[in-house]
Each structure stands twice: as C-alpha cells, then as structure tokens.
PDB file of C-alpha atoms in Angstrom:
ATOM      1  CA  UNK A   6     114.247  96.461  95.274  1.00 82.00           C
ATOM      2  CA  UNK A   7     117.732  95.251  94.461  1.00 83.00           C
ATOM      3  CA  UNK A   8     119.299  95.445  91.009  1.00 86.00           C
ATOM      4  CA  UNK A   9     120.645  92.241  89.494  1.00 84.00           C
ATOM      5  CA  UNK A  10     118.504  89.623  91.204  1.00 83.00           C
ATOM      6  CA  UNK A  11     117.500  86.940  88.741  1.00 82.00           C
ATOM      7  CA  UNK A  12     113.759  87.316  89.420  1.00 85.00           C
ATOM      8  CA  UNK A  13     111.831  89.300  92.006  1.00 91.00           C
ATOM      9  CA  UNK A  14     108.365  90.763  92.445  1.00 94.00           C
ATOM     10  CA  UNK A  15     107.288  94.203  93.536  1.00 95.00           C
ATOM     11  CA  UNK A  16     104.308  93.909  95.874  1.00 95.00           C
ATOM     12  CA  UNK A  17     101.675  96.517  95.191  1.00 97.00           C
ATOM     13  CA  UNK A  18      98.515  97.061  97.308  1.00 95.00           C
ATOM     14  CA  UNK A  19      95.639  98.894  95.669  1.00 94.00           C
ATOM     15  CA  UNK A  20      93.414 100.466  98.291  1.00 91.00           C
ATOM     16  CA  UNK A  21      89.940  99.558  97.069  1.00 88.00           C
ATOM     17  CA  UNK A  22      87.209  97.780  98.997  1.00 85.00           C
ATOM     18  CA  UNK A  23      86.437  95.265  96.234  1.00 88.00           C
ATOM     19  CA  UNK A  24      89.277  94.376  93.810  1.00 92.00           C
ATOM     20  CA  UNK A  25      86.955  92.053  91.831  1.00 91.00           C
ATOM     21  CA  UNK A  26      85.718  95.163  89.897  1.00 92.00           C
ATOM     22  CA  UNK A  27      89.194  95.734  88.361  1.00 95.00           C
ATOM     23  CA  UNK A  28      89.374  94.401  84.823  1.00 94.00           C
ATOM     24  CA  UNK A  29      92.889  95.705  84.116  1.00 95.00           C
ATOM     25  CA  UNK A  30      95.824  97.611  85.634  1.00 97.00           C
ATOM     26  CA  UNK A  31      98.726  99.008  83.705  1.00 97.00           C
ATOM     27  CA  UNK A  32     101.871  99.437  85.821  1.00 98.00           C
ATOM     28  CA  UNK A  33     104.205 101.987  84.214  1.00 98.00           C
ATOM     29  CA  UNK A  34     107.746 102.586  85.492  1.00 98.00           C
ATOM     30  CA  UNK A  35     109.755 105.652  84.509  1.00 98.00           C
ATOM     31  CA  UNK A  36     113.151 107.024  85.687  1.00 97.00           C
ATOM     32  CA  UNK A  37     111.656 110.530  85.895  1.00 96.00           C
ATOM     33  CA  UNK A  38     108.440 111.746  87.466  1.00 94.00           C
ATOM     34  CA  UNK A  39     106.995 113.025  84.266  1.00 89.00           C
ATOM     35  CA  UNK A  40     104.077 111.579  82.271  1.00 87.00           C
ATOM     36  CA  UNK A  41     105.996 112.287  79.068  1.00 90.00           C
ATOM     37  CA  UNK A  42     109.124 110.496  80.307  1.00 94.00           C
ATOM     38  CA  UNK A  43     110.199 107.264  78.692  1.00 96.00           C
ATOM     39  CA  UNK A  44     108.507 104.176  80.055  1.00 97.00           C
ATOM     40  CA  UNK A  45     111.339 101.769  81.004  1.00 97.00           C
ATOM     41  CA  UNK A  46     109.046  98.921  82.084  1.00 98.00           C
ATOM     42  CA  UNK A  47     105.321  98.178  81.570  1.00 98.00           C
ATOM     43  CA  UNK A  48     103.442  95.337  83.198  1.00 98.00           C
ATOM     44  CA  UNK A  49      99.767  94.411  82.995  1.00 98.00           C
ATOM     45  CA  UNK A  50      97.255  92.828  85.319  1.00 98.00           C
ATOM     46  CA  UNK A  51      94.308  91.314  83.436  1.00 94.00           C
ATOM     47  CA  UNK A  52      93.878  89.095  80.417  1.00 91.00           C
ATOM     48  CA  UNK A  53      97.274  88.010  79.100  1.00 93.00           C
ATOM     49  CA  UNK A  54      99.048  90.110  81.703  1.00 97.00           C
ATOM     50  CA  UNK A  55     102.206  89.223  83.607  1.00 98.00           C
ATOM     51  CA  UNK A  56     101.043  90.558  87.019  1.00 98.00           C
ATOM     52  CA  UNK A  57      99.300  88.188  89.409  1.00 97.00           C
ATOM     53  CA  UNK A  58      96.986  88.924  92.348  1.00 97.00           C
ATOM     54  CA  UNK A  59      97.649  86.881  95.465  1.00 96.00           C
ATOM     55  CA  UNK A  60      95.739  87.503  98.725  1.00 95.00           C
ATOM     56  CA  UNK A  61      94.931  91.114  97.768  1.00 95.00           C
ATOM     57  CA  UNK A  62      98.486  91.945  96.680  1.00 97.00           C
ATOM     58  CA  UNK A  63      99.486  92.550  93.058  1.00 97.00           C
ATOM     59  CA  UNK A  64     102.866  90.948  92.262  1.00 97.00           C
ATOM     60  CA  UNK A  65     104.675  92.841  89.505  1.00 98.00           C
ATOM     61  CA  UNK A  66     107.539  90.734  88.096  1.00 97.00           C
ATOM     62  CA  UNK A  67     110.996  92.236  87.576  1.00 95.00           C
ATOM     63  CA  UNK A  68     113.628  90.276  85.678  1.00 94.00           C
ATOM     64  CA  UNK A  69     117.353  90.808  86.162  1.00 91.00           C
ATOM     65  CA  UNK A  70     117.373  92.828  82.860  1.00 93.00           C
ATOM     66  CA  UNK A  71     114.397  94.959  84.087  1.00 95.00           C
ATOM     67  CA  UNK A  72     116.309  95.992  87.215  1.00 92.00           C
ATOM     68  CA  UNK A  73     119.296  97.250  85.209  1.00 92.00           C
ATOM     69  CA  UNK A  74     117.057  99.600  83.162  1.00 95.00           C
ATOM     70  CA  UNK A  75     116.978 102.002  86.164  1.00 95.00           C
ATOM     71  CA  UNK A  76     119.728 104.105  87.733  1.00 94.00           C
ATOM     72  CA  UNK A  77     120.916 102.403  90.891  1.00 91.00           C
ATOM     73  CA  UNK A  78     120.531 104.122  94.262  1.00 91.00           C
ATOM     74  CA  UNK A  79     118.325 106.770  92.611  1.00 92.00           C
ATOM     75  CA  UNK A  80     114.548 107.206  92.581  1.00 95.00           C
ATOM     76  CA  UNK A  81     112.354 105.908  89.806  1.00 96.00           C
ATOM     77  CA  UNK A  82     108.538 106.155  89.624  1.00 98.00           C
ATOM     78  CA  UNK A  83     105.556 103.822  89.295  1.00 97.00           C
ATOM     79  CA  UNK A  84     102.294 105.086  87.801  1.00 96.00           C
ATOM     80  CA  UNK A  85      99.163 102.989  87.384  1.00 96.00           C
ATOM     81  CA  UNK A  86      96.140 103.074  85.114  1.00 95.00           C
ATOM     82  CA  UNK A  87      93.258 101.166  86.604  1.00 95.00           C
ATOM     83  CA  UNK A  88      90.318 100.082  84.389  1.00 94.00           C
ATOM     84  CA  UNK A  89      87.148  99.074  86.219  1.00 94.00           C
ATOM     85  CA  UNK A  90      84.451  96.765  84.839  1.00 92.00           C
ATOM     86  CA  UNK A  91      81.638  98.649  83.076  1.00 87.00           C
ATOM     87  CA  UNK A  92      83.331 102.030  83.416  1.00 85.00           C
ATOM     88  CA  UNK A  93      84.902 104.458  80.996  1.00 81.00           C
ATOM     89  CA  UNK A  94      86.652 106.421  83.786  1.00 83.00           C
ATOM     90  CA  UNK A  95      89.993 105.541  85.373  1.00 84.00           C
ATOM     91  CA  UNK A  96      90.251 106.156  89.101  1.00 88.00           C
ATOM     92  CA  UNK A  97      92.937 108.642  90.005  1.00 89.00           C
ATOM     93  CA  UNK A  98      96.094 107.089  91.491  1.00 91.00           C
ATOM     94  CA  UNK A  99      99.286 108.554  92.943  1.00 93.00           C
ATOM     95  CA  UNK A 100     102.657 108.347  91.284  1.00 94.00           C
ATOM     96  CA  UNK A 101     104.832 106.347  93.712  1.00 96.00           C
ATOM     97  CA  UNK A 102     108.620 106.941  94.138  1.00 97.00           C
ATOM     98  CA  UNK A 103     110.774 103.816  94.452  1.00 96.00           C
ATOM     99  CA  UNK A 104     114.549 103.148  94.635  1.00 93.00           C
ATOM    100  CA  UNK A 105     116.541 100.541  92.782  1.00 91.00           C
ATOM    101  CA  UNK A 106     119.348  99.601  95.229  1.00 89.00           C
ATOM    102  CA  UNK A 107     122.731  98.670  93.869  1.00 84.00           C
ATOM    103  CA  UNK A 108     123.202  96.337  96.883  1.00 69.00           C
ATOM    104  CA  UNK A 109     121.511  95.383 100.082  1.00 55.00           C
ATOM    105  CA  UNK A 110     124.778  95.885 101.895  1.00 53.00           C
ATOM    106  CA  UNK A 111     126.384  99.221 102.784  1.00 51.00           C
ATOM    107  CA  UNK A 112     129.998  99.879 103.562  1.00 48.00           C
ATOM    108  CA  UNK A 113     130.843 102.248 106.399  1.00 48.00           C
ATOM    109  CA  UNK A 114     134.023 103.630 104.861  1.00 46.00           C
TER     110      UNK A 114
END
C-alpha cells in the first residue's frame, strides 16, 4: 500500500468455505503487533460498515489521511474479529504484517 494516494482499497481474502455465514468483521490496524496498542484505523464489514465484499474479496477502504497515520516504509499490523451468524464464538485469525510504502519508486543512490 502506498501512502498519500487519494483513495485505495486493501484486498483481504478470508479463507472460509462459505462467507455467507459471516455477519460482521472488524478490521483493526495498529502500528505495533500488540493487542493493547493504539488502533490507528478501524473498518467494519456488515450492517452500516465501510468494507465491501466483491467476488469473495473484502475491500477495506483507505483514505489519504488513513495512509499517513502509519509510519512509512515500516511494518504495521492488521487484526480481524469475525462474527458468525448464530454463534457466540469468534474464529481465531492471524495478525497480518503489512507495510505502508512512502513511494512505489526506489532510488539506486
């Protein structure tokens, strides 16, 4: 993902056979890999959420301002909380490392 673009989407694939049983997903983004770390961005799939599902891919929107919340060229982390229909348990998901690139172009100084 590149910092500063006016609007972009992070494509997220959830490996489940039947996505229709998902009632909600919280996407939480932190600069540090720590559950107690500050959440810099939160998006929601479900009723009144900003995440869309297109052809089995969840599209998490990032505005220009969102991209500048994270240190550039450094890792940040996405965690998810999935809520299934008719269930009180959340399936376990991995915390995923990502990088917010300062630019798509590199100089070979």
